Coordinates of C-alpha atoms and ligand atoms in Angstrom, one line a residue:
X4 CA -99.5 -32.2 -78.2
X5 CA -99.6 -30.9 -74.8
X6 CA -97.0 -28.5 -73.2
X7 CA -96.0 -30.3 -70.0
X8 CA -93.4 -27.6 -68.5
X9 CA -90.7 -28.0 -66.6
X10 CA -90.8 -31.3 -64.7
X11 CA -92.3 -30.4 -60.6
X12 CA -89.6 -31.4 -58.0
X13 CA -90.2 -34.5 -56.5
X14 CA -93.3 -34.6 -53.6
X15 CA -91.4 -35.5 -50.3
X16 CA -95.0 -36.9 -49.7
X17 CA -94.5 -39.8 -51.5
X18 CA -97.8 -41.6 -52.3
X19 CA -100.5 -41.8 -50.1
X20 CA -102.4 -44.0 -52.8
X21 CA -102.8 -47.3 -50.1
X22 CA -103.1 -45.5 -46.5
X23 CA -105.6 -46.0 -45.0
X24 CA -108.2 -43.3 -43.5
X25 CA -107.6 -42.9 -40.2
X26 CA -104.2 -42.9 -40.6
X27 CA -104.2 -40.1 -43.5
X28 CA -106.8 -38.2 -40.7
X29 CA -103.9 -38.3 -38.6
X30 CA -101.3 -37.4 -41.1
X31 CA -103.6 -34.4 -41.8
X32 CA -104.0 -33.4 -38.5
X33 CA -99.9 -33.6 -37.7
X34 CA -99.9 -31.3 -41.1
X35 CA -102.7 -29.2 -39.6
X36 CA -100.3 -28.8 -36.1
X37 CA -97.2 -28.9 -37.2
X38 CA -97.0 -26.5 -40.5
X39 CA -96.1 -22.7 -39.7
X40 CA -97.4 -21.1 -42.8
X41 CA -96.0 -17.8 -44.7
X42 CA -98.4 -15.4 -42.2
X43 CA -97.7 -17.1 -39.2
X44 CA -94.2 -16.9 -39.5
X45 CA -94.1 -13.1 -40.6
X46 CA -96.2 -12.5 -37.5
X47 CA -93.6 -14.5 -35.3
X48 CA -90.9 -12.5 -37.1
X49 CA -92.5 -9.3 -36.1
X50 CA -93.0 -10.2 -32.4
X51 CA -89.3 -11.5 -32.0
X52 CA -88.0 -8.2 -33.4
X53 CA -90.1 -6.8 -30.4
X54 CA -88.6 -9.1 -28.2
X55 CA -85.1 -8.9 -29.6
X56 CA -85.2 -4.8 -28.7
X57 CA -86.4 -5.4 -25.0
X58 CA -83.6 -7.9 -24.4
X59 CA -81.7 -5.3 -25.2
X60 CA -83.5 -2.7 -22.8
X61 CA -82.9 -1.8 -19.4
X62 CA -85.4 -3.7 -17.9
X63 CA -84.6 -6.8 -20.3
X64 CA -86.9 -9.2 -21.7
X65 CA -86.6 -13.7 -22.1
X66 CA -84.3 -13.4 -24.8
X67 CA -81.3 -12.3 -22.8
X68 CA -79.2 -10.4 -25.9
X69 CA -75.5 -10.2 -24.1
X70 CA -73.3 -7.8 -24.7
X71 CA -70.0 -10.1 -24.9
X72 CA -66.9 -7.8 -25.4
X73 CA -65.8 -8.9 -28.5
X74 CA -65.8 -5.2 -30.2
X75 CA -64.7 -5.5 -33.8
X76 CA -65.0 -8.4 -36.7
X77 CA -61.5 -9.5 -37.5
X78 CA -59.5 -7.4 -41.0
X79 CA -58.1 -11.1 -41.6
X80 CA -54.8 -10.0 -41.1
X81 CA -54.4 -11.2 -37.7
X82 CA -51.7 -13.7 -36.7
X83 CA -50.4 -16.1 -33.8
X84 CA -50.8 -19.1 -32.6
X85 CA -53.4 -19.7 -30.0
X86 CA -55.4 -22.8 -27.6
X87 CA -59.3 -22.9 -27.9
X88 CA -61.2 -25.3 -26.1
X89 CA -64.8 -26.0 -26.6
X90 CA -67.0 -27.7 -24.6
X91 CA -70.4 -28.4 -26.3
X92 CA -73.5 -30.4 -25.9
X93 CA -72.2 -33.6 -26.6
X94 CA -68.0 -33.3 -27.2
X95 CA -65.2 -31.9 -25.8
X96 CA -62.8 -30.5 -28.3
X97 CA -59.5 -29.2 -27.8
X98 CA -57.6 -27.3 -30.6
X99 CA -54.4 -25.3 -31.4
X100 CA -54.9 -22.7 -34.2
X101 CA -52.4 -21.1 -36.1
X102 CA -54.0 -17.4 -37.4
X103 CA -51.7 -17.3 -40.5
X104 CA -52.4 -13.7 -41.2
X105 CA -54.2 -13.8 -44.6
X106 CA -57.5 -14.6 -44.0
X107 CA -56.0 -18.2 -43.4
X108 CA -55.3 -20.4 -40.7
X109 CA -54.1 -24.1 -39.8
X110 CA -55.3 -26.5 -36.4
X111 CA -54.9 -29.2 -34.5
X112 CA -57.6 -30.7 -32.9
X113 CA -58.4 -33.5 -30.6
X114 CA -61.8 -34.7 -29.5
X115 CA -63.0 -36.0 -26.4
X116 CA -66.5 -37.9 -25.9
X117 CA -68.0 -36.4 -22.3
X118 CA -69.0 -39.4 -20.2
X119 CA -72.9 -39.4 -20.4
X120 CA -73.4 -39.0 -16.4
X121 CA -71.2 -35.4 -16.9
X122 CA -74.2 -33.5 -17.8
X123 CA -76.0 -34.1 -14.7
X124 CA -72.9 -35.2 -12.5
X125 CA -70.9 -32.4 -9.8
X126 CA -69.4 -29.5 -10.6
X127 CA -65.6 -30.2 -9.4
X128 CA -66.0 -33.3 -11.9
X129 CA -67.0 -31.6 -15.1
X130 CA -64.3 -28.9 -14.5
X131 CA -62.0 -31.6 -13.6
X132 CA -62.4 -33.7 -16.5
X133 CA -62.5 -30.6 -18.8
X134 CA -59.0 -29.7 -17.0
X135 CA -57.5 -33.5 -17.7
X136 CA -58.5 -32.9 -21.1
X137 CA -56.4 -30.3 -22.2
X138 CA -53.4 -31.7 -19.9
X139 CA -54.2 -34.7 -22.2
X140 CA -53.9 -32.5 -25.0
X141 CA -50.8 -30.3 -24.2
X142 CA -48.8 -34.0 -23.6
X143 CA -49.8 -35.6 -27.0
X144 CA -48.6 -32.3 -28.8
X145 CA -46.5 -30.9 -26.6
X146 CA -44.3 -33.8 -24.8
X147 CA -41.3 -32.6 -22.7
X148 CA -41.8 -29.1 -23.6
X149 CA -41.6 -26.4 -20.3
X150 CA -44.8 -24.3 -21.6
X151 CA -45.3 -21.4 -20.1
X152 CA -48.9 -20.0 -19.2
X153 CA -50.3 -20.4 -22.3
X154 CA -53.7 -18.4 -23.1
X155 CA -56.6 -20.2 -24.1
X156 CA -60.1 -19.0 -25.5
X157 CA -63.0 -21.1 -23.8
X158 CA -66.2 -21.6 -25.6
X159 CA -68.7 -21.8 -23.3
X160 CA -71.9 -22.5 -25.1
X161 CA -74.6 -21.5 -22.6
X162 CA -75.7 -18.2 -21.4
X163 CA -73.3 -16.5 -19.5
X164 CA -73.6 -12.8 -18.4
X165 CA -70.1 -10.8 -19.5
X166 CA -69.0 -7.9 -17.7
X167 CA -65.8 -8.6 -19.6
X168 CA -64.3 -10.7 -22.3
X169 CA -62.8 -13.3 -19.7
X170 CA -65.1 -14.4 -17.8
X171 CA -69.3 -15.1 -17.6
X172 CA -71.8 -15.6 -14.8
X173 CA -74.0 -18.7 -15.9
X174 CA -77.8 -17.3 -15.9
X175 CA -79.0 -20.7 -16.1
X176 CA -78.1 -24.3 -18.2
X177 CA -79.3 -25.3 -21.7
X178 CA -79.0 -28.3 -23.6
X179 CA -80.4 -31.3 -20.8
X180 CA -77.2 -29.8 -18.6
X181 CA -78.2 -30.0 -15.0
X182 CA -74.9 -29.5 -12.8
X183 CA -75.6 -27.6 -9.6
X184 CA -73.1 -25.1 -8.0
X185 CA -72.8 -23.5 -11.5
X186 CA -75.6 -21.3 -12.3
X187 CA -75.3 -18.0 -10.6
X188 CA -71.4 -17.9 -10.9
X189 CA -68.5 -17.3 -12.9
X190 CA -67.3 -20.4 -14.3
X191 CA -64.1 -18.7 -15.5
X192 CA -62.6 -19.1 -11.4
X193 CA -64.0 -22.3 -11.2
X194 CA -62.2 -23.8 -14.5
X195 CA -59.3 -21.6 -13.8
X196 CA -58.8 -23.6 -9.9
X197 CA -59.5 -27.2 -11.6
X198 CA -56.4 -26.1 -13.8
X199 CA -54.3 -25.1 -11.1
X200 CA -55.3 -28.3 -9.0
X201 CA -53.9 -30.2 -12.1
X202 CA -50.8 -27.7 -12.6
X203 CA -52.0 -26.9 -16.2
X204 CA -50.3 -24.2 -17.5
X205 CA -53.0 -22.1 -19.1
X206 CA -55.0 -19.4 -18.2
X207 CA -58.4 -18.2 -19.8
X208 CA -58.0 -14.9 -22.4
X209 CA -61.8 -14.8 -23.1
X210 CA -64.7 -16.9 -22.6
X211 CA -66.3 -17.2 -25.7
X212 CA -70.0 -18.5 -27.3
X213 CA -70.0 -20.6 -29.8
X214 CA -72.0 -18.6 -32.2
X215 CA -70.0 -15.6 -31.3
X216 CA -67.1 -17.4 -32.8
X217 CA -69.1 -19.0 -35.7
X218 CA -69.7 -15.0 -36.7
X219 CA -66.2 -14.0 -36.0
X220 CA -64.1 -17.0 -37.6
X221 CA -67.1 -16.6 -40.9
X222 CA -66.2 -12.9 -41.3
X223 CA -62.5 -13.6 -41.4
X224 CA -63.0 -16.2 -44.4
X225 CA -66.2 -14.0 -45.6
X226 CA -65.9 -10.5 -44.6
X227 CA -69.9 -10.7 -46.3
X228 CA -71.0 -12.1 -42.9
X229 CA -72.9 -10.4 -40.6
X230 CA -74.2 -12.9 -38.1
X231 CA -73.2 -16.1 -37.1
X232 CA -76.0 -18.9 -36.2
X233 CA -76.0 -22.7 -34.2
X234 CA -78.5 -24.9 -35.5
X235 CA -77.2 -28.2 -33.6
X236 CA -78.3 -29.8 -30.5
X237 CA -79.4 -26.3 -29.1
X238 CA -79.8 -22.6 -31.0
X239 CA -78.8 -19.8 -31.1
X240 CA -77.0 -16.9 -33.3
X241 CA -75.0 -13.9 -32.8
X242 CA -74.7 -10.7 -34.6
X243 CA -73.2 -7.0 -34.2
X244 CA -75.3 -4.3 -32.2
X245 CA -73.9 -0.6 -31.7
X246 CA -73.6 0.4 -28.4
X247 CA -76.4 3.0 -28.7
X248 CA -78.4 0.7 -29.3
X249 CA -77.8 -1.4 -26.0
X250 CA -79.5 0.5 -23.4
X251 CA -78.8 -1.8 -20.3
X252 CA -75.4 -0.6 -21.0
X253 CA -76.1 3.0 -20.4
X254 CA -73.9 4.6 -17.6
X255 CA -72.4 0.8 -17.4
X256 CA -69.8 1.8 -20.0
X257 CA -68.5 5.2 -21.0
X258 CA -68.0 4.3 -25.3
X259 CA -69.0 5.9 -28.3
X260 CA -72.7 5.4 -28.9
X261 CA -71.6 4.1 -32.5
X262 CA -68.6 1.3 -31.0
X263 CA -69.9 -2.0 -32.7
X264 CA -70.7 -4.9 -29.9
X265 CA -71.5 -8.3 -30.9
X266 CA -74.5 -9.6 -28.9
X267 CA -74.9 -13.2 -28.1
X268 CA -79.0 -13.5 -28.1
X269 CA -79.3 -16.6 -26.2
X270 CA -82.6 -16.6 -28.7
X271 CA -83.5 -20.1 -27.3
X272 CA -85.4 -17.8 -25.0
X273 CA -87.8 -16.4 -27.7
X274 CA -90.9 -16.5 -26.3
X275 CA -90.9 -18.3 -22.6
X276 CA -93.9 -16.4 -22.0
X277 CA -95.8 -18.6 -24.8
X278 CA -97.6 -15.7 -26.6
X279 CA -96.8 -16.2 -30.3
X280 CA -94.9 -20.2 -31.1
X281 CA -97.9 -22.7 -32.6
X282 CA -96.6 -24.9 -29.8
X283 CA -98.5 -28.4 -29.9
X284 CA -99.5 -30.8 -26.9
X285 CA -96.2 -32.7 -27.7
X286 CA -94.2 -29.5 -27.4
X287 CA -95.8 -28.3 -24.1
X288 CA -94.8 -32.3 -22.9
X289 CA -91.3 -32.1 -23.8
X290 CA -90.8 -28.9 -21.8
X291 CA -92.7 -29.9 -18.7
X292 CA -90.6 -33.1 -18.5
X293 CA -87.7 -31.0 -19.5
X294 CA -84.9 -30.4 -16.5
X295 CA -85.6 -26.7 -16.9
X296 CA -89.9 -26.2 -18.1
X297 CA -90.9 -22.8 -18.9
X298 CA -87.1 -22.1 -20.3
X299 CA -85.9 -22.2 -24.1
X300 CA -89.2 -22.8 -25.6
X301 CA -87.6 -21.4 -29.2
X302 CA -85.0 -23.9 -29.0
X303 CA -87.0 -26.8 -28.1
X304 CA -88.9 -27.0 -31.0
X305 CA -86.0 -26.3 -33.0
X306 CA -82.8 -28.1 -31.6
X307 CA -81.3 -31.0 -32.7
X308 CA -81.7 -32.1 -28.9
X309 CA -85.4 -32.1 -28.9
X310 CA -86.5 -33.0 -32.6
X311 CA -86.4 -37.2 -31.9
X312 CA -88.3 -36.5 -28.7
X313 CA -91.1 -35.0 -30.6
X314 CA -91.1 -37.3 -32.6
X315 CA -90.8 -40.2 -30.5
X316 CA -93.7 -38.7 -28.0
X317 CA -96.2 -38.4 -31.3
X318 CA -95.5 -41.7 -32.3
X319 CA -96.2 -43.3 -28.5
X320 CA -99.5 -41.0 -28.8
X321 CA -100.9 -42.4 -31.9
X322 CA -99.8 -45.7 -30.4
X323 CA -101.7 -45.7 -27.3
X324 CA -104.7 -43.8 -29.1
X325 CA -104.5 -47.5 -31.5
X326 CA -103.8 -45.7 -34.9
X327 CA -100.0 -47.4 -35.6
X328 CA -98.1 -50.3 -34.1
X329 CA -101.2 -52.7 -33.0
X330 CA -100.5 -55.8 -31.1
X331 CA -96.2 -54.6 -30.9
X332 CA -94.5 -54.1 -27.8
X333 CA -93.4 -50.7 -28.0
X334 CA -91.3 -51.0 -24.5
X335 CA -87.9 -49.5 -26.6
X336 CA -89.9 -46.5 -27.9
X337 CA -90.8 -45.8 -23.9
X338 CA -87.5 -44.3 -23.4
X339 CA -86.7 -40.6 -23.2
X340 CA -84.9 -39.4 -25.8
X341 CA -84.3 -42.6 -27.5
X342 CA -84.5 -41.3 -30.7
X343 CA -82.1 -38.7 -32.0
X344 CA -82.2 -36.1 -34.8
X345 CA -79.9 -38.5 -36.9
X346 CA -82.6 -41.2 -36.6
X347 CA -85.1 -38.7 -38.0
X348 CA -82.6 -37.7 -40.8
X349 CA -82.3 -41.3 -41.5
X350 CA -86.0 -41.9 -42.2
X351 CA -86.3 -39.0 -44.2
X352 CA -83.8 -39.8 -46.4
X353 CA -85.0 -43.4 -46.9
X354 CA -85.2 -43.4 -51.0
X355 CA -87.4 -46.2 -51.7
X356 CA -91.1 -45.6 -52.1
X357 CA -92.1 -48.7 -50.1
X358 CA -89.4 -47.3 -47.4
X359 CA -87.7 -50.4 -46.5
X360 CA -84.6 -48.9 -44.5
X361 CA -87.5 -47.3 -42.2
X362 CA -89.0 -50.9 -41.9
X363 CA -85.3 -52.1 -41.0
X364 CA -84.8 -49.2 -38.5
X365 CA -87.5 -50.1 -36.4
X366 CA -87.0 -53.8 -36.9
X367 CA -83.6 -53.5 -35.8
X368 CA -83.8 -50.5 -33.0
X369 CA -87.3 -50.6 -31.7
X370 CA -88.2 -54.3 -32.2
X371 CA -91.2 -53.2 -34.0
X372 CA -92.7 -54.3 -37.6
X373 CA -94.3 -51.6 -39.4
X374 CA -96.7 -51.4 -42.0
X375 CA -96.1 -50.3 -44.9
X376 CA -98.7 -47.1 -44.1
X377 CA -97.6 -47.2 -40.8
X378 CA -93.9 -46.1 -41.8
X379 CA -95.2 -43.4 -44.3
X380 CA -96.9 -41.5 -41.4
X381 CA -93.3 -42.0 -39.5
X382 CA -91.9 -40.7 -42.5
X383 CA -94.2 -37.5 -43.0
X384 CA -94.1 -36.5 -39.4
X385 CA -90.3 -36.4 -39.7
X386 CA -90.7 -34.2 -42.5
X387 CA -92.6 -32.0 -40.5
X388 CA -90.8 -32.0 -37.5
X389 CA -87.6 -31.1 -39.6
X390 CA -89.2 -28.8 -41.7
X391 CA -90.9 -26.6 -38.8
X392 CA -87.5 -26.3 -37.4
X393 CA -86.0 -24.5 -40.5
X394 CA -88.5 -22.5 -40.7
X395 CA -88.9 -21.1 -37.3
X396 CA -85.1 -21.2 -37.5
X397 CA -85.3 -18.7 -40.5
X398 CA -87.6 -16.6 -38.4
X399 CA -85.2 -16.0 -36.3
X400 CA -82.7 -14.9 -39.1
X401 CA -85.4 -12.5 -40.2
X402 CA -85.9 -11.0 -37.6
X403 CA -81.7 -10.1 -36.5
X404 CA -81.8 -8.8 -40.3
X405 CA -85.2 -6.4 -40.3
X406 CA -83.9 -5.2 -36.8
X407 CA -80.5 -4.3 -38.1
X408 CA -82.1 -2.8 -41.7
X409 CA -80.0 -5.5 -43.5
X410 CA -81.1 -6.6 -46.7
X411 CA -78.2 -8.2 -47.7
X412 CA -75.5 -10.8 -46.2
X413 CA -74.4 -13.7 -45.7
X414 CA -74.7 -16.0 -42.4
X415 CA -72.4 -18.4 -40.8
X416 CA -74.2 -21.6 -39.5
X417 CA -73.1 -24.5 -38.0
X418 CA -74.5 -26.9 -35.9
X419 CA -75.6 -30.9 -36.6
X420 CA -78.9 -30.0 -37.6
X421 CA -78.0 -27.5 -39.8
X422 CA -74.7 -29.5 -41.3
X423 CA -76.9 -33.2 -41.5
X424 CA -80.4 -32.9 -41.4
X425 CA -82.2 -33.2 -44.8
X426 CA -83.0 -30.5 -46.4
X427 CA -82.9 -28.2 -43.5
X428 CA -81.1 -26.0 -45.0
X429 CA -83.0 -25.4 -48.8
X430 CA -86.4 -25.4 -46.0
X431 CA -84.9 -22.2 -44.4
X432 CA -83.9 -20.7 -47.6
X433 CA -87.2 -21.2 -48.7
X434 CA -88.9 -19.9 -45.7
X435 CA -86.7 -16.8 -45.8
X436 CA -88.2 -16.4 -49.3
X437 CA -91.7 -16.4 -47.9
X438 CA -91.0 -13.8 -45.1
X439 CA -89.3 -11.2 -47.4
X440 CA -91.3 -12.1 -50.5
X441 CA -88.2 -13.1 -52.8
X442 CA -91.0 -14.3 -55.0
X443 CA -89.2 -13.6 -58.4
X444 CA -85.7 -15.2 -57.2
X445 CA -83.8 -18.3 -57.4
X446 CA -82.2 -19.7 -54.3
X447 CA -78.7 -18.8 -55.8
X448 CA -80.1 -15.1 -55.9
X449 CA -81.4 -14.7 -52.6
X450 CA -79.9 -11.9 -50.7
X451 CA -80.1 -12.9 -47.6
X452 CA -77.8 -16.8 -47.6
X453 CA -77.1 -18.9 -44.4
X454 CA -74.2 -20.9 -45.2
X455 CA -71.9 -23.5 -43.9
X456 CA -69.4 -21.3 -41.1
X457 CA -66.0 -21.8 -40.4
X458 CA -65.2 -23.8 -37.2
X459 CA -66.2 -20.9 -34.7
X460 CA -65.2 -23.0 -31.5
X461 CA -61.5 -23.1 -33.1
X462 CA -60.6 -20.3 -35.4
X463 CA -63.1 -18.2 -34.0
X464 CA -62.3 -18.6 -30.1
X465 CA -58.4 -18.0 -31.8
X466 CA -59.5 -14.8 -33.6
X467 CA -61.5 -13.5 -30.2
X468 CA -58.5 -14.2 -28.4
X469 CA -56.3 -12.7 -30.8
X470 CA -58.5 -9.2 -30.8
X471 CA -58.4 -8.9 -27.4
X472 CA -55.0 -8.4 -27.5
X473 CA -55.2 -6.2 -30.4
X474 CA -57.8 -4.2 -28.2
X475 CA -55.4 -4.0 -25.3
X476 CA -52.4 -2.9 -27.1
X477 CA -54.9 -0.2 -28.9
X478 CA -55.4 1.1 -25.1
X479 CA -58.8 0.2 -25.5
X480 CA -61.2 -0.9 -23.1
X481 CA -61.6 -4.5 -22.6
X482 CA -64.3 -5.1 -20.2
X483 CA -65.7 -3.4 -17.2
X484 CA -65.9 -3.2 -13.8
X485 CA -67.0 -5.9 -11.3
X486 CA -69.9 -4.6 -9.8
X487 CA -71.8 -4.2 -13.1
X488 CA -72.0 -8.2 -12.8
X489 CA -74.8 -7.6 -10.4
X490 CA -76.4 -5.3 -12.9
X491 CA -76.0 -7.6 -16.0
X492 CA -77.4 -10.9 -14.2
X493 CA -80.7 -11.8 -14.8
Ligands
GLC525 C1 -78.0 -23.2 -26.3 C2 -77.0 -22.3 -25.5 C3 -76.3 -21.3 -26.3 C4 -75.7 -21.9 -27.5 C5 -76.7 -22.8 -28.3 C6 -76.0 -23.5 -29.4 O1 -79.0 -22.4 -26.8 O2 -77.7 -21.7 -24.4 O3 -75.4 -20.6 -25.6 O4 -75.1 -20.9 -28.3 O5 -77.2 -23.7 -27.4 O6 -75.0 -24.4 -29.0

């Protein structure tokens, strides 16, 4: 008899059995280009805690680490009801939170699609339409009622430099967002006149990011959390810093060396300079044809944004170079960013062996008929497009934790890729593994656990809101003066 052992999980290879050979060379080189093994990523994890600290210095580094004025995590029993408004890559969402005081809260939301020219369109019109939105909003839910100025947290997912709670000086965009007349100013003025122009009774409390909120509104349900991550169509994370720790803050702010300050990294940024990321040609491609090369070179190998690209750009290499799609028109594949992440989750999660809803998907989207060997090399270069991103994503996590010393928490993620994409999350688990040697532990013991967050855009921008007031009533300070703006900006 012979002792088999527990059964092996299933290969996400699938059987390679009937490719052929130059298509397994090329599967094997995309392997060979697209893995991050255990060394490399403790190496990346080491240079990004370097990098992490000089954001934080004086003379600041490409990850921007901003100090954003939300000064304490929440004690859950906070209370009120407050507006939050959150305009991400792709929605705009407005919401009404009630903080119920017991570590529990109810909200009213309503979504609003952004008009796909907005990202590149004017200025006046993106704070316009942001503006009708929430007039939109305040009618549905509030008709016939005489509101008063009503405070509203904004979450403003893009760098913005904070010399106080309310308002942020955009350093640059992210996320394809190309509007001019933004960057370089403080969009909290700009919103606040497109309200006015509309007679919207609302006025900004505090301008928030959204993984800033992800760690706040996490904490309030988890008080274990210590960091709060976005893993969607860009990335990012936040976490607490003490002010001695800050340097650039030195003779900017007269507090206690030990007052906690959560830090928005703007980690996207990790690595501009191209020293330590096993970036491959397709990588270096996306950023050059990028609105904004040389910028975010973390997140576009990570984002939800960027993952179809790569994939789309391999696929049109090995075309032209003969390997897959002979003798089809590949016109529909020509298209930047034609292919989204949920494309890619879709043929990874294709469960038959001969992968026939792959087959389908480019039958019915790209007009192309693939081979059976053909669509297995689609389906292994997804794999390691989505797999690369969790792990370079838990790199990331790594390195906030060995910075801070903390060996044990939990993390608040959010974010499509994060929330959809296959296996993404078990992948960053088991990278974390790898990094801190968790050799001898089960996933359900790890110490270190990135979880599903609470809605940070809502009950965190509520909860941010709701501190600041705390803070103000406390006689504490809130923010500082103007002319440290200049000081902040990078
Ligand atoms: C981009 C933005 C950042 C945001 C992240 C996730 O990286 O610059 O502010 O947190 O996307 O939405």
């Amino acid at each position: 008899m012979v002792h088999l052992g527990p059964k092996k999980p299933p290969s996400r290879k699938g059987s390679m059995a009937d490719v052929p050979r130059d298509l397994l060379e090329q599967i094997s080189q995309l392997e060979t280009i697209f893995t991050v093994d255990a060394n490399k990523l403790k190496a990346i994890v080491e240079h990004f805690i370097k990098e992490l600290e000089k954001g934080l210095s004086k003379e600041g580094g490409s990850i921007p680490m901003i100090p954003t004025w939300v000064m304490s995590m929440p004690d859950g029993k906070e209370k009120g009801s407050y507006l939050a408004l959150d305009m991400g890559g792709t929605n705009l969402r407005v919401c009404e939170v009630q903080l119920l005081g017991n570590r529990d809260f109810d909200i009213t939301q309503s979504k609003y699609h952004m008009p796909p020219g907005m990202k590149t369109g004017t200025s006046e019109q993106l704070w316009d339409y942001i503006a009708e939105c929430l007039e939109a909003f305040l009618q549905s839910h509030h008709p016939d009622e005489a509101l008063h100025e009503l405070s509203l947290g904004f979450t403003f997912s893009y760098p913005c430099s904070q010399t106080a709670i309310d308002n942020g000086v955009l350093q640059r965009w992210t996320k394809g967002f190309d509007i001019d007349g933004v960057e370089g100013h403080d969009v909290q003025p700009m919103f606040e006149a497109a309200l006015k122009r509309k007679n919207v009774p609302i006025h900004v409390t505090a301008l928030i990011n959204d993984t800033t909120g992800t760690m706040v509104a996490s904490n309030y349900t988890d008080p274990e959390t210590q960091m709060g991550c976005i893993f969607g169509t860009g990335c990012n994370a936040a976490y607490f810093d003490v002010v001695k720790n800050i340097p650039k803050l030195e003779g900017l702010v007269d507090l206690d060396p030990e007052t906690p300050m959560a830090i928005n990294c703007e980690w996207g940024a990790f690595d501009n300079e191209h020293v330590i990321l096993p970036r491959t040609k397709y990588d270096v491609q996306i950023d050059e044809d990028s609105p904004r090369p040389n910028q975010q070179a973390f997140e576009k190998m990570i984002a939800g944004l960027y993952l179809g690209e790569i994939h789309r750009i391999v696929m049109l290499d090995l075309y032209e170079q003969g390997f897959i799609f002979e003798n089809q028109s590949v016109e529909a594949l020509k298209k930047p960013y034609s292919i989204d992440a949920s494309l890619l989750s879709q043929i990874e999660e294709d469960p038959f062996e001969n992968l026939t809803e792959v087959e389908d998907l480019f039958t019915t989207r790209f007009g192309i008929q693939t081979t059976e060997p053909e669509r297995k090399l689609v389906r292994r270069l997804a794999e390691l497009i989505g797999d690369r991103s969790a792990r370079l994503s838990a790199a990331g996590v790594a390195a906030i934790c060995k910075k801070k010393g903390i060996e044990k928490c939990h993390v608040g993620a959010d974010g499509s890729v994060f929330n959809k994409y296959p296996h993404f999350q078990e992948r960053g688990a088991q990278a974390l593994a790898e990094i801190f040697g968790w050799h001898d532990l089960t996933p359900t013991q790890y110490p270190i656990k990135v979880q599903p967050a609470e809605d940070g855009s809502g009950v965190g921008a509520a909860l941010i809101a709701a501190l600041t007031a705390k803070r103000v009533n406390e006689g504490l300070p809130v923010g500082m003066k103007p002319e440290i703006i200049a000081k902040l900006s990078k």
